[in-house]
Amino acid sequence: MGEPRETFECGPSLRIEAQERLVALQFSQLNTQLNKIEVMMERLERRLWLTVYGVVGVILAQAFESILTNAP
């Protein structure tokens, strides 16, 4: 009764464990790739907003300049 039981590992259980480890590694890699994509999207979004603000600034500057040149 006090003897420790030996675990018996058979082929199918080893295959399942290997498959579980493989799936865990795949999910880990997928999460890493998704994080990289998210960082790239944030950078792209910042660049897009800077471009939008730049275009709006140029348009406003041109409008202000045309008002000043046409004013008496």
N, CA, C and O atoms as CSV, one atom per row, in Angstrom:
chain,resi,resn,atom,element,x,y,z
A,1,MET,N,N,0.815,-1.199,0.000
A,1,MET,CA,C,0.000,0.000,0.000
A,1,MET,C,C,0.855,1.258,0.000
A,1,MET,O,O,0.493,2.244,-0.642
A,2,GLY,N,N,1.979,1.248,0.704
A,2,GLY,CA,C,2.805,2.421,0.780
A,2,GLY,C,C,3.715,2.587,-0.427
A,2,GLY,O,O,4.454,3.567,-0.517
A,3,GLU,N,N,3.667,1.629,-1.362
A,3,GLU,CA,C,4.540,1.717,-2.527
A,3,GLU,C,C,4.026,2.756,-3.524
A,3,GLU,O,O,2.829,2.814,-3.804
A,4,PRO,N,N,4.938,3.580,-4.059
A,4,PRO,CA,C,4.493,4.545,-5.074
A,4,PRO,C,C,4.155,3.806,-6.372
A,4,PRO,O,O,4.822,2.843,-6.751
A,5,ARG,N,N,3.139,4.266,-7.018
A,5,ARG,CA,C,2.730,3.652,-8.272
A,5,ARG,C,C,3.587,4.192,-9.408
A,5,ARG,O,O,3.887,5.384,-9.477
A,6,GLU,N,N,3.962,3.301,-10.274
A,6,GLU,CA,C,4.708,3.714,-11.454
A,6,GLU,C,C,3.706,4.142,-12.518
A,6,GLU,O,O,2.668,3.509,-12.712
A,7,THR,N,N,4.042,5.234,-13.203
A,7,THR,CA,C,3.149,5.664,-14.268
A,7,THR,C,C,3.511,4.915,-15.529
A,7,THR,O,O,4.685,4.750,-15.859
A,8,PHE,N,N,2.516,4.478,-16.209
A,8,PHE,CA,C,2.710,3.763,-17.461
A,8,PHE,C,C,2.344,4.691,-18.597
A,8,PHE,O,O,1.200,5.133,-18.706
A,9,GLU,N,N,3.303,4.982,-19.433
A,9,GLU,CA,C,3.052,5.878,-20.556
A,9,GLU,C,C,3.027,5.054,-21.824
A,9,GLU,O,O,3.974,4.337,-22.148
A,10,CYS,N,N,1.937,5.173,-22.520
A,10,CYS,CA,C,1.800,4.428,-23.765
A,10,CYS,C,C,1.897,5.375,-24.953
A,10,CYS,O,O,1.878,6.593,-24.779
A,11,GLY,N,N,1.996,4.842,-26.119
A,11,GLY,CA,C,2.168,5.618,-27.336
A,11,GLY,C,C,1.118,6.694,-27.550
A,11,GLY,O,O,1.482,7.844,-27.796
A,12,PRO,N,N,-0.170,6.374,-27.467
A,12,PRO,CA,C,-1.186,7.408,-27.717
A,12,PRO,C,C,-1.120,8.577,-26.741
A,12,PRO,O,O,-1.323,9.723,-27.141
A,13,SER,N,N,-0.838,8.303,-25.463
A,13,SER,CA,C,-0.785,9.417,-24.504
A,13,SER,C,C,0.426,10.297,-24.782
A,13,SER,O,O,0.353,11.516,-24.628
A,14,LEU,N,N,1.543,9.690,-25.190
A,14,LEU,CA,C,2.722,10.485,-25.540
A,14,LEU,C,C,2.450,11.327,-26.774
A,14,LEU,O,O,2.895,12.471,-26.863
A,15,ARG,N,N,1.719,10.762,-27.726
A,15,ARG,CA,C,1.377,11.501,-28.937
A,15,ARG,C,C,0.470,12.683,-28.605
A,15,ARG,O,O,0.631,13.765,-29.169
A,16,ILE,N,N,-0.472,12.485,-27.703
A,16,ILE,CA,C,-1.380,13.571,-27.296
A,16,ILE,C,C,-0.596,14.672,-26.595
A,16,ILE,O,O,-0.822,15.853,-26.862
A,17,GLU,N,N,0.314,14.309,-25.711
A,17,GLU,CA,C,1.128,15.313,-25.014
A,17,GLU,C,C,1.989,16.094,-26.001
A,17,GLU,O,O,2.127,17.311,-25.881
A,18,ALA,N,N,2.566,15.396,-26.974
A,18,ALA,CA,C,3.386,16.079,-27.976
A,18,ALA,C,C,2.522,17.033,-28.794
A,18,ALA,O,O,2.943,18.144,-29.116
A,19,GLN,N,N,1.313,16.592,-29.127
A,19,GLN,CA,C,0.398,17.448,-29.888
A,19,GLN,C,C,0.006,18.677,-29.072
A,19,GLN,O,O,-0.074,19.779,-29.615
A,20,GLU,N,N,-0.238,18.499,-27.778
A,20,GLU,CA,C,-0.587,19.622,-26.912
A,20,GLU,C,C,0.565,20.620,-26.827
A,20,GLU,O,O,0.337,21.829,-26.860
A,21,ARG,N,N,1.793,20.130,-26.718
A,21,ARG,CA,C,2.952,21.034,-26.680
A,21,ARG,C,C,3.094,21.784,-27.997
A,21,ARG,O,O,3.404,22.975,-28.011
A,22,LEU,N,N,2.865,21.082,-29.107
A,22,LEU,CA,C,2.956,21.715,-30.416
A,22,LEU,C,C,1.901,22.805,-30.569
A,22,LEU,O,O,2.192,23.888,-31.077
A,23,VAL,N,N,0.677,22.520,-30.130
A,23,VAL,CA,C,-0.393,23.517,-30.214
A,23,VAL,C,C,-0.068,24.718,-29.334
A,23,VAL,O,O,-0.311,25.857,-29.731
A,24,ALA,N,N,0.478,24.479,-28.145
A,24,ALA,CA,C,0.853,25.583,-27.259
A,24,ALA,C,C,1.930,26.455,-27.910
A,24,ALA,O,O,1.869,27.682,-27.832
A,25,LEU,N,N,2.915,25.820,-28.549
A,25,LEU,CA,C,3.959,26.582,-29.238
A,25,LEU,C,C,3.383,27.379,-30.408
A,25,LEU,O,O,3.779,28.520,-30.648
A,26,GLN,N,N,2.446,26.768,-31.132
A,26,GLN,CA,C,1.837,27.468,-32.261
A,26,GLN,C,C,1.050,28.687,-31.788
A,26,GLN,O,O,1.120,29.752,-32.401
A,27,PHE,N,N,0.301,28.528,-30.697
A,27,PHE,CA,C,-0.455,29.670,-30.163
A,27,PHE,C,C,0.482,30.752,-29.654
A,27,PHE,O,O,0.203,31.940,-29.816
A,28,SER,N,N,1.582,30.359,-29.045
A,28,SER,CA,C,2.560,31.334,-28.573
A,28,SER,C,C,3.139,32.111,-29.750
A,28,SER,O,O,3.260,33.335,-29.688
A,29,GLN,N,N,3.496,31.410,-30.817
A,29,GLN,CA,C,4.039,32.071,-32.005
A,29,GLN,C,C,2.992,32.976,-32.640
A,29,GLN,O,O,3.307,34.077,-33.089
A,30,LEU,N,N,1.752,32.514,-32.677
A,30,LEU,CA,C,0.666,33.316,-33.247
A,30,LEU,C,C,0.467,34.604,-32.454
A,30,LEU,O,O,0.284,35.673,-33.037
A,31,ASN,N,N,0.504,34.503,-31.125
A,31,ASN,CA,C,0.367,35.697,-30.284
A,31,ASN,C,C,1.515,36.673,-30.514
A,31,ASN,O,O,1.305,37.885,-30.549
A,32,THR,N,N,2.721,36.148,-30.671
A,32,THR,CA,C,3.881,37.001,-30.945
A,32,THR,C,C,3.697,37.740,-32.265
A,32,THR,O,O,3.939,38.944,-32.346
A,33,GLN,N,N,3.273,37.025,-33.289
A,33,GLN,CA,C,3.063,37.651,-34.597
A,33,GLN,C,C,1.945,38.687,-34.531
A,33,GLN,O,O,2.064,39.758,-35.126
A,34,LEU,N,N,0.869,38.387,-33.825
A,34,LEU,CA,C,-0.234,39.340,-33.698
A,34,LEU,C,C,0.209,40.607,-32.970
A,34,LEU,O,O,-0.206,41.709,-33.330
A,35,ASN,N,N,1.043,40.454,-31.959
A,35,ASN,CA,C,1.558,41.636,-31.253
A,35,ASN,C,C,2.417,42.495,-32.174
A,35,ASN,O,O,2.338,43.723,-32.131
A,36,LYS,N,N,3.241,41.853,-33.010
A,36,LYS,CA,C,4.059,42.609,-33.965
A,36,LYS,C,C,3.175,43.363,-34.956
A,36,LYS,O,O,3.435,44.525,-35.270
A,37,ILE,N,N,2.136,42.701,-35.443
A,37,ILE,CA,C,1.220,43.344,-36.388
A,37,ILE,C,C,0.517,44.518,-35.725
A,37,ILE,O,O,0.328,45.564,-36.346
A,38,GLU,N,N,0.129,44.349,-34.467
A,38,GLU,CA,C,-0.546,45.434,-33.749
A,38,GLU,C,C,0.358,46.648,-33.589
A,38,GLU,O,O,-0.094,47.782,-33.750
A,39,VAL,N,N,1.626,46.426,-33.274
A,39,VAL,CA,C,2.586,47.528,-33.142
A,39,VAL,C,C,2.765,48.231,-34.485
A,39,VAL,O,O,2.818,49.460,-34.541
A,40,MET,N,N,2.859,47.450,-35.577
A,40,MET,CA,C,3.013,48.060,-36.895
A,40,MET,C,C,1.776,48.874,-37.268
A,40,MET,O,O,1.903,49.934,-37.881
A,41,MET,N,N,0.601,48.404,-36.914
A,41,MET,CA,C,-0.626,49.142,-37.208
A,41,MET,C,C,-0.689,50.450,-36.428
A,41,MET,O,O,-1.142,51.466,-36.955
A,42,GLU,N,N,-0.235,50.430,-35.170
A,42,GLU,CA,C,-0.214,51.661,-34.378
A,42,GLU,C,C,0.723,52.691,-35.001
A,42,GLU,O,O,0.398,53.877,-35.057
A,43,ARG,N,N,1.891,52.235,-35.472
A,43,ARG,CA,C,2.830,53.158,-36.132
A,43,ARG,C,C,2.218,53.733,-37.394
A,43,ARG,O,O,2.317,54.932,-37.655
A,44,LEU,N,N,1.582,52.867,-38.179
A,44,LEU,CA,C,0.950,53.315,-39.415
A,44,LEU,C,C,-0.154,54.319,-39.127
A,44,LEU,O,O,-0.314,55.300,-39.854
A,45,GLU,N,N,-0.921,54.074,-38.061
A,45,GLU,CA,C,-1.995,54.995,-37.694
A,45,GLU,C,C,-1.429,56.360,-37.307
A,45,GLU,O,O,-1.985,57.392,-37.682
A,46,ARG,N,N,-0.326,56.365,-36.559
A,46,ARG,CA,C,0.306,57.637,-36.188
A,46,ARG,C,C,0.765,58.397,-37.421
A,46,ARG,O,O,0.569,59.608,-37.523
A,47,ARG,N,N,1.379,57.678,-38.361
A,47,ARG,CA,C,1.840,58.329,-39.592
A,47,ARG,C,C,0.667,58.887,-40.382
A,47,ARG,O,O,0.751,59.976,-40.950
A,48,LEU,N,N,-0.418,58.140,-40.414
A,48,LEU,CA,C,-1.603,58.597,-41.142
A,48,LEU,C,C,-2.151,59.877,-40.531
A,48,LEU,O,O,-2.481,60.816,-41.255
A,49,TRP,N,N,-2.253,59.926,-39.200
A,49,TRP,CA,C,-2.763,61.130,-38.549
A,49,TRP,C,C,-1.825,62.315,-38.758
A,49,TRP,O,O,-2.289,63.439,-38.953
A,50,LEU,N,N,-0.515,62.081,-38.720
A,50,LEU,CA,C,0.426,63.168,-38.985
A,50,LEU,C,C,0.248,63.701,-40.397
A,50,LEU,O,O,0.320,64.910,-40.619
A,51,THR,N,N,0.018,62.810,-41.351
A,51,THR,CA,C,-0.223,63.237,-42.730
A,51,THR,C,C,-1.501,64.050,-42.836
A,51,THR,O,O,-1.534,65.085,-43.501
A,52,VAL,N,N,-2.559,63.576,-42.174
A,52,VAL,CA,C,-3.840,64.297,-42.207
A,52,VAL,C,C,-3.676,65.690,-41.607
A,52,VAL,O,O,-4.133,66.676,-42.185
A,53,TYR,N,N,-3.022,65.772,-40.445
A,53,TYR,CA,C,-2.819,67.080,-39.814
A,53,TYR,C,C,-1.955,67.980,-40.693
A,53,TYR,O,O,-2.197,69.185,-40.766
A,54,GLY,N,N,-0.956,67.413,-41.355
A,54,GLY,CA,C,-0.112,68.203,-42.246
A,54,GLY,C,C,-0.899,68.770,-43.417
A,54,GLY,O,O,-0.742,69.942,-43.760
A,55,VAL,N,N,-1.741,67.953,-44.030
A,55,VAL,CA,C,-2.551,68.414,-45.154
A,55,VAL,C,C,-3.518,69.498,-44.704
A,55,VAL,O,O,-3.670,70.515,-45.380
A,56,VAL,N,N,-4.171,69.289,-43.570
A,56,VAL,CA,C,-5.103,70.296,-43.045
A,56,VAL,C,C,-4.359,71.585,-42.728
A,56,VAL,O,O,-4.874,72.674,-42.981
A,57,GLY,N,N,-3.152,71.475,-42.176
A,57,GLY,CA,C,-2.357,72.660,-41.874
A,57,GLY,C,C,-1.999,73.442,-43.125
A,57,GLY,O,O,-2.056,74.672,-43.130
A,58,VAL,N,N,-1.629,72.734,-44.187
A,58,VAL,CA,C,-1.287,73.415,-45.445
A,58,VAL,C,C,-2.509,74.108,-46.024
A,58,VAL,O,O,-2.417,75.247,-46.481
A,59,ILE,N,N,-3.653,73.430,-46.009
A,59,ILE,CA,C,-4.884,74.034,-46.531
A,59,ILE,C,C,-5.263,75.277,-45.729
A,59,ILE,O,O,-5.631,76.300,-46.306
A,60,LEU,N,N,-5.175,75.193,-44.407
A,60,LEU,CA,C,-5.492,76.358,-43.579
A,60,LEU,C,C,-4.502,77.492,-43.810
A,60,LEU,O,O,-4.893,78.660,-43.829
A,61,ALA,N,N,-3.231,77.163,-43.985
A,61,ALA,CA,C,-2.226,78.202,-44.238
A,61,ALA,C,C,-2.490,78.891,-45.566
A,61,ALA,O,O,-2.369,80.112,-45.665
A,62,GLN,N,N,-2.847,78.127,-46.582
A,62,GLN,CA,C,-3.159,78.732,-47.880
A,62,GLN,C,C,-4.411,79.602,-47.793
A,62,GLN,O,O,-4.465,80.681,-48.384
A,63,ALA,N,N,-5.408,79.135,-47.061
A,63,ALA,CA,C,-6.630,79.937,-46.910
A,63,ALA,C,C,-6.311,81.228,-46.166
A,63,ALA,O,O,-6.787,82.293,-46.559
A,64,PHE,N,N,-5.522,81.158,-45.112
A,64,PHE,CA,C,-5.153,82.339,-44.346
A,64,PHE,C,C,-4.335,83.300,-45.208
A,64,PHE,O,O,-4.522,84.515,-45.146
A,65,GLU,N,N,-3.430,82.744,-46.011
A,65,GLU,CA,C,-2.608,83.588,-46.890
A,65,GLU,C,C,-3.469,84.287,-47.940
A,65,GLU,O,O,-3.249,85.462,-48.236
A,66,SER,N,N,-4.442,83.580,-48.504
A,66,SER,CA,C,-5.304,84.221,-49.514
A,66,SER,C,C,-6.178,85.283,-48.869
A,66,SER,O,O,-6.490,86.282,-49.517
A,67,ILE,N,N,-6.582,85.108,-47.627
A,67,ILE,CA,C,-7.364,86.141,-46.918
A,67,ILE,C,C,-6.503,87.385,-46.682
A,67,ILE,O,O,-6.968,88.513,-46.851
A,68,LEU,N,N,-5.252,87.168,-46.292
A,68,LEU,CA,C,-4.362,88.311,-46.039
A,68,LEU,C,C,-4.026,89.051,-47.320
A,68,LEU,O,O,-3.932,90.278,-47.296
A,69,THR,N,N,-3.842,88.365,-48.431
A,69,THR,CA,C,-3.485,89.048,-49.681
A,69,THR,C,C,-4.687,89.758,-50.301
A,69,THR,O,O,-4.501,90.731,-51.031
A,70,ASN,N,N,-5.896,89.311,-50.037
A,70,ASN,CA,C,-7.096,89.951,-50.581
A,70,ASN,C,C,-7.682,91.007,-49.660
A,70,ASN,O,O,-8.609,91.718,-50.047
A,71,ALA,N,N,-7.165,91.120,-48.467
A,71,ALA,CA,C,-7.678,92.117,-47.510
A,71,ALA,C,C,-7.135,93.492,-47.903
A,71,ALA,O,O,-6.009,93.605,-48.388
A,72,PRO,N,N,-7.930,94.521,-47.694
A,72,PRO,CA,C,-7.495,95.881,-48.066
A,72,PRO,C,C,-6.373,96.415,-47.202
A,72,PRO,O,O,-5.917,97.539,-47.408
